[in-house]
Each structure stands twice: as C-alpha cells, then as structure tokens.
Tab-separated table of C-alpha atoms in Angstrom:
chain	number	residue	atom	x	y	z
A	24	MET	CA	95.320	103.048	107.688
A	25	ARG	CA	95.939	101.038	104.729
A	26	LEU	CA	99.624	101.280	103.208
A	27	LEU	CA	98.126	102.285	99.905
A	28	ASN	CA	96.123	104.966	101.646
A	29	ARG	CA	98.891	106.385	103.618
A	30	SER	CA	101.613	106.392	100.625
A	31	THR	CA	98.793	108.420	98.883
A	32	LEU	CA	98.470	110.805	101.450
A	33	ILE	CA	101.584	111.663	102.359
A	34	SER	CA	102.833	112.175	98.233
A	35	THR	CA	99.385	114.142	98.507
A	36	LEU	CA	100.680	116.310	101.059
A	37	LEU	CA	104.406	116.718	100.005
A	38	LEU	CA	103.319	117.747	96.476
A	39	LEU	CA	101.104	120.649	98.331
A	40	LEU	CA	103.550	121.962	100.303
A	41	ALA	CA	105.629	121.851	97.430
A	42	LEU	CA	103.357	124.115	95.420
A	43	VAL	CA	103.020	126.287	98.466
A	44	ILE	CA	106.340	127.077	98.953
A	45	SER	CA	106.842	127.779	94.933
A	46	GLY	CA	103.909	129.852	95.007
A	47	LEU	CA	105.491	131.826	97.927
A	48	TYR	CA	108.859	131.819	96.248
A	49	ILE	CA	107.245	133.144	92.878
A	50	TYR	CA	105.431	135.860	94.676
A	51	ASP	CA	108.425	136.756	96.601
A	52	GLN	CA	110.621	137.262	93.592
A	53	VAL	CA	108.213	139.062	91.596
A	54	SER	CA	107.496	141.537	94.582
A	55	GLU	CA	111.158	142.046	94.851
A	56	GLU	CA	111.391	142.801	90.824
A	57	VAL	CA	108.519	145.092	91.516
A	58	HIS	CA	110.128	147.129	93.913
A	59	ASP	CA	113.620	147.522	92.138
A	60	GLU	CA	111.687	148.617	89.110
A	61	ILE	CA	109.499	151.718	90.697
A	62	ASP	CA	112.731	152.350	92.731
A	63	GLU	CA	114.420	153.099	89.754
A	64	GLU	CA	111.076	154.855	88.029
A	65	LEU	CA	111.304	156.994	91.190
A	66	LEU	CA	115.099	157.802	90.971
A	67	ASN	CA	114.463	158.751	87.399
A	68	ARG	CA	111.274	161.211	88.495
A	69	LYS	CA	114.157	162.424	91.179
A	70	LEU	CA	116.410	163.635	88.536
A	71	GLU	CA	113.918	165.049	86.030
A	72	ILE	CA	112.406	167.108	89.431
A	73	LEU	CA	115.759	168.234	90.281
A	74	ALA	CA	116.275	169.280	86.631
A	75	GLY	CA	113.286	171.540	86.580
A	76	VAL	CA	113.632	172.963	89.768
A	77	GLN	CA	117.626	174.018	88.683
A	78	SER	CA	115.942	176.294	86.303
A	79	GLN	CA	113.359	178.061	88.922
A	80	THR	CA	114.483	181.485	90.408
A	81	VAL	CA	112.306	180.226	93.893
A	82	VAL	CA	111.167	176.351	94.275
A	83	GLU	CA	107.126	176.278	94.773
A	84	ASN	CA	104.934	173.418	95.725
A	85	PRO	CA	103.829	171.275	92.962
A	86	PRO	CA	100.069	170.895	92.569
A	87	LEU	CA	98.773	167.942	94.694
A	88	TYR	CA	98.526	165.642	91.488
A	89	ALA	CA	102.023	165.859	90.531
A	90	GLY	CA	103.090	162.504	92.788
A	91	PHE	CA	105.893	164.526	94.832
A	92	THR	CA	106.038	167.077	97.545
A	93	ILE	CA	109.161	169.868	98.094
A	94	GLU	CA	109.214	171.304	101.723
A	95	PRO	CA	112.334	173.769	103.303
A	96	ILE	CA	114.026	172.017	106.056
A	97	SER	CA	117.052	173.712	108.276
A	98	LYS	CA	120.780	173.144	107.692
A	99	THR	CA	120.607	170.611	110.728
A	100	GLU	CA	117.991	168.447	108.884
A	101	TYR	CA	119.946	168.474	105.709
A	102	LYS	CA	123.267	167.070	107.342
A	103	HIS	CA	120.866	164.434	108.912
A	104	LEU	CA	118.728	163.208	106.535
A	105	LYS	CA	119.783	160.444	104.624
A	106	GLU	CA	118.004	159.567	101.008
A	107	HIS	CA	115.791	155.827	101.061
A	108	PHE	CA	112.772	154.640	100.620
A	109	GLU	CA	110.183	153.312	102.321
A	110	ASP	CA	106.491	152.048	102.040
A	111	ILE	CA	103.511	154.200	102.763
A	112	GLU	CA	100.018	154.636	102.758
A	113	LEU	CA	98.004	157.122	101.366
A	114	TYR	CA	94.565	157.905	100.807
A	115	GLU	CA	93.231	157.068	97.181
A	116	LEU	CA	90.251	159.363	96.629
A	117	ILE	CA	88.815	157.141	93.687
A	118	GLU	CA	89.430	153.681	95.536
A	119	LYS	CA	88.261	155.622	98.885
A	120	GLU	CA	90.680	154.053	101.180
A	121	HIS	CA	94.215	154.071	102.088
A	122	GLU	CA	96.421	152.243	99.411
A	123	PRO	CA	100.187	151.236	99.368
A	124	HIS	CA	102.549	153.326	97.911
A	125	ARG	CA	106.178	153.388	97.340
A	126	GLN	CA	107.971	156.652	98.694
A	127	LEU	CA	111.574	158.035	97.414
A	128	VAL	CA	112.624	160.506	100.637
A	129	THR	CA	115.592	162.664	99.130
A	130	LYS	CA	117.052	166.323	99.766
A	131	PHE	CA	118.671	169.183	97.494
A	132	LYS	CA	120.075	172.472	97.868
A	133	HIS	CA	119.035	175.303	95.734
A	134	ARG	CA	120.074	179.096	95.838
A	135	ASP	CA	121.702	178.448	99.645
A	136	GLN	CA	118.010	177.373	100.896
A	137	TYR	CA	117.732	173.212	101.953
A	138	TYR	CA	115.064	171.187	100.870
A	139	ARG	CA	113.245	167.495	101.518
A	140	LEU	CA	111.785	166.343	98.023
A	141	ARG	CA	109.159	163.184	98.640
A	142	ILE	CA	108.400	161.208	95.533
A	143	GLU	CA	105.229	158.753	95.515
A	144	ALA	CA	104.691	155.759	93.561
A	145	SER	CA	101.230	153.377	93.944
A	146	LEU	CA	101.837	149.894	94.368
A	147	LEU	CA	98.712	149.043	93.500
A	148	ASP	CA	99.668	146.847	90.489
A	149	LEU	CA	101.956	144.667	93.226
A	150	GLU	CA	99.448	144.426	95.444
A	151	ASP	CA	96.962	143.117	92.331
A	152	MET	CA	99.833	141.024	91.283
A	153	GLY	CA	99.959	139.080	94.854
A	154	GLU	CA	96.162	138.520	94.618
A	155	VAL	CA	96.566	137.417	91.074
A	156	ILE	CA	99.540	134.859	92.096
A	157	ALA	CA	97.798	133.793	95.226
A	158	TYR	CA	94.732	132.793	93.437
A	159	SER	CA	96.187	131.605	90.703
A	160	THR	CA	98.347	129.264	93.031
A	161	ALA	CA	95.932	128.086	95.267
A	162	TRP	CA	93.712	127.039	91.964
A	163	VAL	CA	97.046	125.410	90.495
A	164	CYS	CA	97.414	123.642	93.740
A	165	ALA	CA	93.961	122.134	94.115
A	166	ALA	CA	94.096	121.341	90.478
A	167	LEU	CA	97.324	119.414	91.211
A	168	VAL	CA	96.598	118.129	94.218
A	169	LEU	CA	93.368	116.310	93.053
A	170	LEU	CA	95.128	114.966	89.577
A	171	GLY	CA	98.242	113.843	91.694
A	172	PHE	CA	95.690	112.184	94.008
A	173	LEU	CA	93.841	110.273	91.308
A	174	VAL	CA	96.824	109.408	89.441
A	175	ASN	CA	98.947	108.151	92.513
A	176	PHE	CA	96.258	106.491	93.848
A	177	LEU	CA	94.814	104.443	90.571
A	178	LEU	CA	98.599	103.841	90.076
A	179	GLN	CA	99.254	102.667	93.083
A	180	LYS	CA	96.368	100.651	93.556
A	181	ARG	CA	97.279	98.909	90.202
A	182	LEU	CA	100.933	98.038	91.545
A	183	TRP	CA	100.026	97.198	94.767
A	184	ARG	CA	97.349	94.532	93.456
A	185	PRO	CA	99.847	91.542	93.704
A	186	PHE	CA	100.617	92.257	97.373
A	187	TYR	CA	96.461	92.793	98.236
A	188	GLN	CA	96.087	89.421	96.287
A	189	THR	CA	99.163	87.755	98.122
A	190	LEU	CA	97.652	88.886	101.531
A	191	ASP	CA	94.037	87.792	100.578
A	192	GLN	CA	95.898	84.482	100.184
A	193	LEU	CA	97.487	84.243	103.025
A	194	LYS	CA	94.440	85.344	105.164
A	195	HIS	CA	92.640	82.014	104.208
A	196	PHE	CA	95.776	79.790	104.091
A	197	ARG	CA	95.164	76.702	106.465
A	198	VAL	CA	98.496	74.223	107.111
A	199	ASP	CA	95.592	71.984	107.533
A	200	GLN	CA	94.314	72.135	104.399
A	201	PRO	CA	95.543	70.268	101.230
A	202	ASP	CA	94.869	73.406	98.873
A	203	ALA	CA	98.080	75.016	97.071
A	204	LEU	CA	98.454	78.789	97.566
A	205	HIS	CA	97.128	80.430	94.201
A	206	LEU	CA	99.607	83.379	94.098
A	207	PRO	CA	99.727	86.390	91.665
A	208	THR	CA	102.226	86.734	88.947
A	209	SER	CA	104.124	89.995	88.553
A	210	SER	CA	106.646	92.058	86.514
A	211	ILE	CA	107.880	93.661	89.436
A	212	LEU	CA	110.883	91.680	90.786
A	213	GLU	CA	109.877	92.579	94.467
A	214	PHE	CA	106.814	91.151	93.934
A	215	GLN	CA	107.991	88.221	92.446
A	216	GLU	CA	110.435	87.461	95.368
A	217	LEU	CA	107.729	87.909	97.928
A	218	THR	CA	105.756	85.063	96.023
A	219	GLN	CA	108.456	82.932	96.135
A	220	VAL	CA	109.527	83.409	99.735
A	221	VAL	CA	105.694	82.830	100.479
A	222	SER	CA	105.007	80.139	98.522
A	223	THR	CA	108.235	78.330	100.092
A	224	LEU	CA	107.104	79.175	103.979
A	225	ALA	CA	103.480	77.783	103.131
A	226	GLU	CA	104.959	74.431	102.179
A	227	VAL	CA	107.417	74.404	104.362
A	228	ASN	CA	104.601	75.000	107.349
A	229	ARG	CA	102.387	72.355	105.731
A	230	ARG	CA	105.024	69.909	105.444
A	231	SER	CA	105.875	70.440	109.397
A	232	TYR	CA	102.026	70.455	110.334
A	233	GLN	CA	101.713	66.847	108.554
A	234	GLN	CA	104.834	65.540	110.452
A	235	GLN	CA	104.114	67.060	113.490
A	236	LYS	CA	100.054	65.315	113.185
A	237	GLN	CA	101.895	62.138	112.186
A	238	PHE	CA	104.145	62.175	115.215
A	239	VAL	CA	101.064	63.039	117.618
A	240	GLU	CA	99.095	60.438	116.257
A	241	ASN	CA	102.156	58.183	116.276
A	242	ALA	CA	102.750	58.800	119.939
A	243	SER	CA	99.422	58.259	120.956
A	244	HIS	CA	98.979	55.103	119.810
A	245	GLU	CA	102.454	53.684	120.589
A	246	ILE	CA	102.550	55.193	124.175
A	247	GLN	CA	98.620	54.251	125.082
A	248	THR	CA	99.044	50.947	123.686
A	249	PRO	CA	101.850	50.007	126.141
A	250	LEU	CA	99.965	51.489	128.931
A	251	ALA	CA	96.548	50.124	128.340
A	252	ILE	CA	98.230	46.600	128.359
A	253	ALA	CA	100.388	47.357	131.387
A	254	LEU	CA	97.296	48.430	133.013
A	255	HIS	CA	95.379	45.192	132.341
A	256	GLN	CA	98.180	43.087	133.387
A	257	ALA	CA	98.452	44.987	136.743
A	258	GLU	CA	94.564	44.444	137.056
A	259	GLU	CA	94.629	40.697	136.352
A	260	LEU	CA	97.353	40.030	139.051
A	261	ILE	CA	95.500	42.025	141.335
A	262	GLN	CA	92.284	39.727	141.274
A	263	ASN	CA	95.089	36.740	141.588
A	264	PRO	CA	93.664	35.382	145.272
A	265	ASP	CA	96.994	33.764	146.318
A	266	LEU	CA	98.358	37.620	146.064
A	267	GLN	CA	100.207	38.611	148.899
A	268	GLU	CA	99.158	41.438	150.562
A	269	LYS	CA	102.685	43.228	150.174
A	270	ASP	CA	102.603	42.448	146.748
A	271	ALA	CA	98.759	43.483	146.276
A	272	GLN	CA	99.823	46.941	147.711
A	273	ALA	CA	102.898	47.052	145.615
A	274	LEU	CA	100.320	46.237	142.369
A	275	GLY	CA	98.110	48.864	143.396
A	276	LEU	CA	100.578	51.768	143.700
A	277	LEU	CA	102.012	50.512	140.055
A	278	THR	CA	98.104	50.707	138.886
A	279	GLU	CA	97.797	54.065	140.531
A	280	GLN	CA	100.963	55.399	138.720
A	281	LEU	CA	100.032	53.711	135.546
A	282	GLU	CA	96.824	55.341	135.465
A	283	ARG	CA	98.276	58.766	136.313
A	284	LEU	CA	100.830	58.544	133.371
A	285	SER	CA	98.192	57.259	131.082
A	286	ALA	CA	96.202	60.481	131.812
A	287	LEU	CA	99.133	62.625	131.802
A	288	ASN	CA	99.912	61.377	128.164
A	289	LYS	CA	96.457	61.800	127.357
A	290	ALA	CA	96.554	65.566	128.572
A	291	LEU	CA	99.569	66.389	126.857
A	292	LEU	CA	98.575	65.162	123.420
A	293	LEU	CA	95.343	67.255	123.824
A	294	MET	CA	97.207	70.333	124.095
A	295	THR	CA	99.300	69.436	121.405
A	296	LYS	CA	96.428	68.821	119.123
A	297	ILE	CA	94.984	71.828	120.423
A	298	SER	CA	98.144	74.139	119.694
A	299	ASN	CA	98.184	72.279	116.218
A	300	GLN	CA	94.824	73.301	115.720
A	301	GLN	CA	93.432	69.645	114.875
A	302	TYR	CA	89.930	70.525	116.202
A	303	ALA	CA	88.694	72.669	113.217
A	304	ASP	CA	85.062	71.716	113.028
A	305	VAL	CA	83.172	74.688	114.898
A	306	GLY	CA	79.589	75.283	115.326
A	307	ASN	CA	77.058	77.219	117.568
A	308	VAL	CA	77.449	75.255	121.022
A	309	SER	CA	75.202	76.130	124.115
A	310	VAL	CA	77.502	75.996	127.382
A	311	ALA	CA	74.226	75.441	129.912
A	312	PRO	CA	73.501	71.878	129.056
A	313	ILE	CA	76.877	71.164	128.653
A	314	VAL	CA	77.854	72.565	132.242
A	315	ARG	CA	74.580	71.107	133.745
A	316	ARG	CA	75.408	67.757	132.766
A	317	LEU	CA	79.117	67.921	134.040
A	318	VAL	CA	77.361	69.100	137.097
A	319	GLY	CA	75.616	65.960	137.269
A	320	GLU	CA	78.890	63.702	136.541
A	321	TYR	CA	80.573	65.175	139.284
A	322	GLU	CA	77.910	65.064	141.875
A	323	TYR	CA	79.418	62.191	144.062
A	324	LEU	CA	82.337	65.098	144.732
A	325	SER	CA	79.893	67.503	146.135
A	326	GLU	CA	78.109	64.790	148.491
A	327	GLU	CA	81.100	63.915	149.927
A	328	LYS	CA	82.174	67.528	150.774
A	329	GLU	CA	78.560	68.666	151.640
A	330	LEU	CA	78.883	71.314	148.954
A	331	GLN	CA	76.006	73.723	148.150
A	332	LEU	CA	75.847	74.764	144.483
A	333	ASP	CA	74.517	77.559	142.876
A	334	LEU	CA	73.963	77.132	138.932
A	335	GLN	CA	72.364	80.260	137.198
A	336	LEU	CA	72.690	79.742	133.623
A	337	ASP	CA	71.439	81.566	130.428
A	338	GLU	CA	70.067	78.662	128.273
A	339	THR	CA	70.124	81.052	125.168
A	340	MET	CA	74.003	81.969	125.439
A	341	GLN	CA	75.837	80.624	122.726
A	342	VAL	CA	79.214	80.317	121.691
A	343	ARG	CA	80.747	79.588	118.205
A	344	ALA	CA	83.528	76.815	118.917
A	345	ASN	CA	84.493	73.094	118.602
A	346	VAL	CA	81.763	71.226	120.684
A	347	HIS	CA	84.185	68.741	121.864
A	348	LEU	CA	86.953	71.716	123.009
A	349	ILE	CA	84.125	73.316	124.955
A	350	GLU	CA	83.411	70.477	126.762
A	351	ILE	CA	86.890	70.217	127.525
A	352	LEU	CA	87.302	73.464	129.192
A	353	VAL	CA	83.920	73.635	131.490
A	354	ARG	CA	84.930	69.614	132.584
A	355	ASN	CA	88.295	70.771	133.740
A	356	LEU	CA	86.880	73.739	135.388
A	357	VAL	CA	83.800	72.079	137.124
A	358	ARG	CA	85.949	69.258	137.808
A	359	ASN	CA	88.647	71.748	139.377
A	360	ALA	CA	85.881	73.690	141.601
A	361	MET	CA	84.835	70.297	143.269
A	362	LEU	CA	87.586	68.724	143.776
A	363	HIS	CA	89.657	71.698	145.413
A	364	ALA	CA	86.559	73.498	147.308
A	365	THR	CA	86.478	73.098	150.904
A	366	GLU	CA	84.472	70.529	152.936
A	367	ASN	CA	81.150	72.308	153.547
A	368	GLY	CA	81.808	75.031	151.264
A	369	PHE	CA	80.082	76.417	147.946
A	370	VAL	CA	80.311	76.142	144.445
A	371	GLN	CA	79.146	78.554	142.408
A	372	ILE	CA	78.444	78.550	138.359
A	373	HIS	CA	77.374	81.234	136.355
A	374	VAL	CA	76.577	81.500	132.659
A	375	SER	CA	75.413	84.808	131.214
A	376	ASN	CA	76.848	87.696	129.047
A	377	GLN	CA	79.297	85.553	126.936
A	378	LYS	CA	80.943	84.689	130.306
A	379	LEU	CA	81.370	81.605	132.197
A	380	SER	CA	82.009	82.147	135.741
A	381	ILE	CA	83.086	79.389	138.464
A	382	ALA	CA	83.716	80.427	142.085
A	383	ASN	CA	84.231	78.352	144.945
A	384	THR	CA	85.540	78.419	148.611
A	385	ALA	CA	88.991	77.516	148.831
A	386	ARG	CA	92.497	77.661	150.834
A	387	PRO	CA	94.706	80.843	150.589
A	388	ILE	CA	96.563	80.918	147.510
A	389	THR	CA	100.559	81.415	147.189
A	390	GLY	CA	102.271	83.102	145.018
A	391	LYS	CA	101.010	84.572	141.307
A	392	THR	CA	97.640	83.306	139.962
A	393	GLU	CA	98.733	83.782	136.539
A	394	ALA	CA	101.401	80.806	137.150
A	395	LEU	CA	98.276	78.104	137.589
A	396	PHE	CA	97.989	78.280	134.030
A	397	GLU	CA	101.249	77.162	133.457
A	398	ARG	CA	102.254	73.338	133.174
A	399	PHE	CA	102.706	71.194	136.122
A	400	VAL	CA	101.743	74.073	138.380
A	401	LYS	CA	99.145	73.030	141.266
A	402	GLU	CA	98.282	74.828	144.769
A	403	SER	CA	96.259	71.588	145.550
A	404	SER	CA	97.774	68.284	147.282
A	405	GLN	CA	95.516	65.946	145.505
A	406	ARG	CA	96.792	63.095	143.978
A	407	GLN	CA	94.567	62.901	141.237
A	408	SER	CA	95.592	66.179	140.372
A	409	LEU	CA	97.796	66.345	137.105
A	410	GLY	CA	98.603	70.296	137.602
A	411	LEU	CA	97.527	70.355	133.716
A	412	GLY	CA	93.892	71.432	134.140
A	413	LEU	CA	94.325	75.173	133.705
A	414	ALA	CA	96.872	74.838	131.101
A	415	ILE	CA	94.490	72.950	129.217
A	416	VAL	CA	91.964	75.711	129.495
A	417	LYS	CA	94.617	78.277	128.715
A	418	SER	CA	95.403	76.421	125.553
A	419	ILE	CA	91.815	76.431	124.513
A	420	CYS	CA	91.025	79.923	125.620
A	421	GLU	CA	94.211	80.958	123.265
A	422	ALA	CA	92.939	79.298	120.066
A	423	TYR	CA	89.600	81.029	120.410
A	424	HIS	CA	90.921	84.260	121.824
A	425	TYR	CA	89.217	83.962	124.639
A	426	THR	CA	89.946	85.802	127.877
A	427	PRO	CA	90.698	83.700	131.437
A	428	VAL	CA	90.982	85.420	134.351
A	429	ILE	CA	91.604	84.508	138.067
A	430	GLU	CA	90.365	86.515	140.991
A	431	THR	CA	90.746	85.280	144.584
A	432	THR	CA	90.143	86.405	148.091
A	433	GLU	CA	91.405	84.697	151.549
A	434	HIS	CA	88.985	81.910	151.224
A	435	GLN	CA	87.367	81.500	147.529
A	436	PHE	CA	89.255	81.192	144.231
A	437	GLN	CA	86.777	82.555	140.793
A	438	ILE	CA	87.847	82.031	137.192
A	439	THR	CA	85.770	83.440	134.665
A	440	ILE	CA	86.109	83.000	130.740
A	441	GLN	CA	85.305	85.763	128.986
A	442	PHE	CA	83.927	84.708	125.181
A	443	ILE	CA	83.834	86.758	122.110
A	444	PRO	CA	81.141	87.599	120.082
A	445	ASP	CA	80.576	85.311	117.168
A	446	SER	CA	80.702	87.737	114.274
A	447	PHE	CA	84.736	88.347	116.005
A	448	GLN	CA	85.231	84.654	115.719
A	449	LYS	CA	84.038	84.142	112.407
A	450	ASP	CA	86.171	87.014	110.920
A	451	SER	CA	89.244	85.719	113.021
A	452	GLY	CA	89.387	82.145	111.483
A	453	ALA	CA	90.436	80.623	115.032
A	454	LEU	CA	90.997	77.265	114.624
C-alpha cells in the first residue's frame, strides 16, 4: 500500500472511531439526563398522589389511565420494601406492543393500613431520542468521513507530490548516464533536505562509478599489456633451437602460468564490469543458437571423453539481456559441463520454458553446492580451471535477477538458470 493511501486510511479510521465514541457519549449523557428528569417527575407525582390519598377515608385503586396503582401489603412487606426506580415494559394499546417505561415503587401508611404505590412513566421519548441521535450520528459520521477522506487525500497528495517526483527521478537514475537529476523544489523543509541529500548522494555515486570504471579500464590495459609481452617473449624463447630441454620445460611452465594469470585477470575484470553495470545494451537474445554454436566449439572435449550429447533446444525462446553476457554465461556452463563430465558419460542441455538446464555425469561433490558460486572455489583438479566460471555465472544472474539452482546426485551434476519474463525485465531496469 502506498504511503499516501495508508496515511489517509489511518486518519479516516481514527476520525470514524472518534465520531462513534462521541455519538455513544452523547447518547449516554442524554439518556442519563432524561432518566433524571423522569425520576424527578415520578417523585413529584408521588407527592401529589400521597397528598390526595390523605384526604380520603378509604384508599381506592385509581382508573387504568391514571398511570399508577395502589395495592395493600402486609406489615412485613412494608418493612422490607425500599423505595426504588426500575425499568419495565408495559403493553401499549395504541402501539399494540410492549414499550419501555420507568417505574417508581414506593410505600405509604394510611389509617393503620400499609400500601405499595407504583407510578409509571413512558420512556418512548427517550427511545425515539436515541434513534434520532443514532441516525444523526451515523449520517454525520458518513458525511465527515467522506469529506475528511477527500480533503485529506487531496491535501496529502499535494503535500507529498515533491516526494513522489523525487522517487520517480531515482527510479530512472543511472550512474553510467551523464544526465543530471532534476529534483523538484518545495517549501517544506524536510523535502528540501531530502532533495539536497539525494543530489549529493547521486553525484558521489556517479563520481565513484566513473573513477571505478576508469580504474578497471586502466587496470585492464596496464596488466594485460605486460602479460602479453611476457607471453610473446616466452614463446619466442621456446622457438630457440639451441634451448636446452630443462630450460624448455621451465619456459613451458612459465608460459602456462602467464596464460593462467592472463585468463584470471580477464575473468576478474569481467566480473567487475558486470558489477558496475557496464554492459548496458540489452535486446532480445535467442539462447538456442548460442548453445548450439558453443557446443560445436567444445566438441573436441566431448570426442576426447566419448561423451553422449543430448540437446533439446526451443528455438523460439528469447531472453532480454546483453547478448555478450548471455554468451559468456552459456560458454561457462557448457565448458564446465564438457570439462568436468566423466569419461563415457553424457551432457544434457535443455532450453525451454524460460529455463536453461545443463546436466552432466560427475564425481560426487563434497561440501555445500552453494559454495561453488563463490570465487576460486572448485571441486575439480583440472589445471585449466580457475574456479571463477560459476562465480561469473552468478554475477550475470544477479545483474538480471535470474535464479541459478544446482542439483546433484551421486553421479550427476545439474545447474538450471531460471530466466524471468521480458515484461519484468523491462520494468526492473536491469543493467
């Protein structure tokens, strides 16, 4: 729920609660006041009735419409009877139903005879008044809630407009783009501070990104150039016919380590570029042709190990990403499967339903499979393995919000990349 809607809802509910409590309080106070007035009226009628009875020789029951009754009681009942008020229901001939009444029950003595006096007064006015108060309160509540909701919503929407404009700017902000943020101005102090802080952070991030990007580019050039020169010189020395066998072996080992260091440097620089989102160009990429081409490139590995290849490729499946990164992802997975598959085993590659699944026969894996995504972690003893293949795969998956899942059995290793729908990728702004 949006902040504006939540604050409006909370204030509306609080207003409604306050109005309901106010209505109940008003009804309670009015009810108490009416009861007091009726009780006072009943006491006055009692005095009038008793005054009239004193002038009579014999106490007689009044007519039904008189609103009171007199009945003789014993001396014992007289002693135990306490004057009190009570709420009762009496049948009304006009309304043809039982209606609430207030009754005063008291006693008196006349010419050595004891009597109980009951005086009734209708509470219809109080009941009607309660209904009027309830309906009036309900209508007032509904009107005030509606009015408060509209005023609060419109007012808060206007007050929070700079915040949502700033949020919209941040959604489209990219550190690799030179466009500056055009944040809204506001007379509210908190929004002024927010604008200042966001502008500062955006500029610091953009400057840090540029510095890091420059460092990566410089490192790529400054490290790869000496490595290339060293490799070239080593290869030249190996071609020397006068080279002794011992020196040739040492140069071969040196060349191998230089090639390994060069590949390691390229892999680390690639992961840094992915983290810095330097592969911004995205488009619809068909995965099946890339898989088929890379399987052909590593066919020599399958022939050496006599592997059985099982390709099930959906030619229509596409993902929205940078084509170079998708090729790197597939290359690492295909190469790992070919390289680590056991001899006379199999490699299965399935592309369908927005998934890329690669399985191969393998030796049992010790430890947690999640650790294979970390840098320089490897289960194989292959010298050409750097331990960065799956780390690069993980970096690409994180950049595009893909989900990599590893499943292993005693003799099989399988990794599945769950791609996401194109619509979500467009909305997420990946890379």
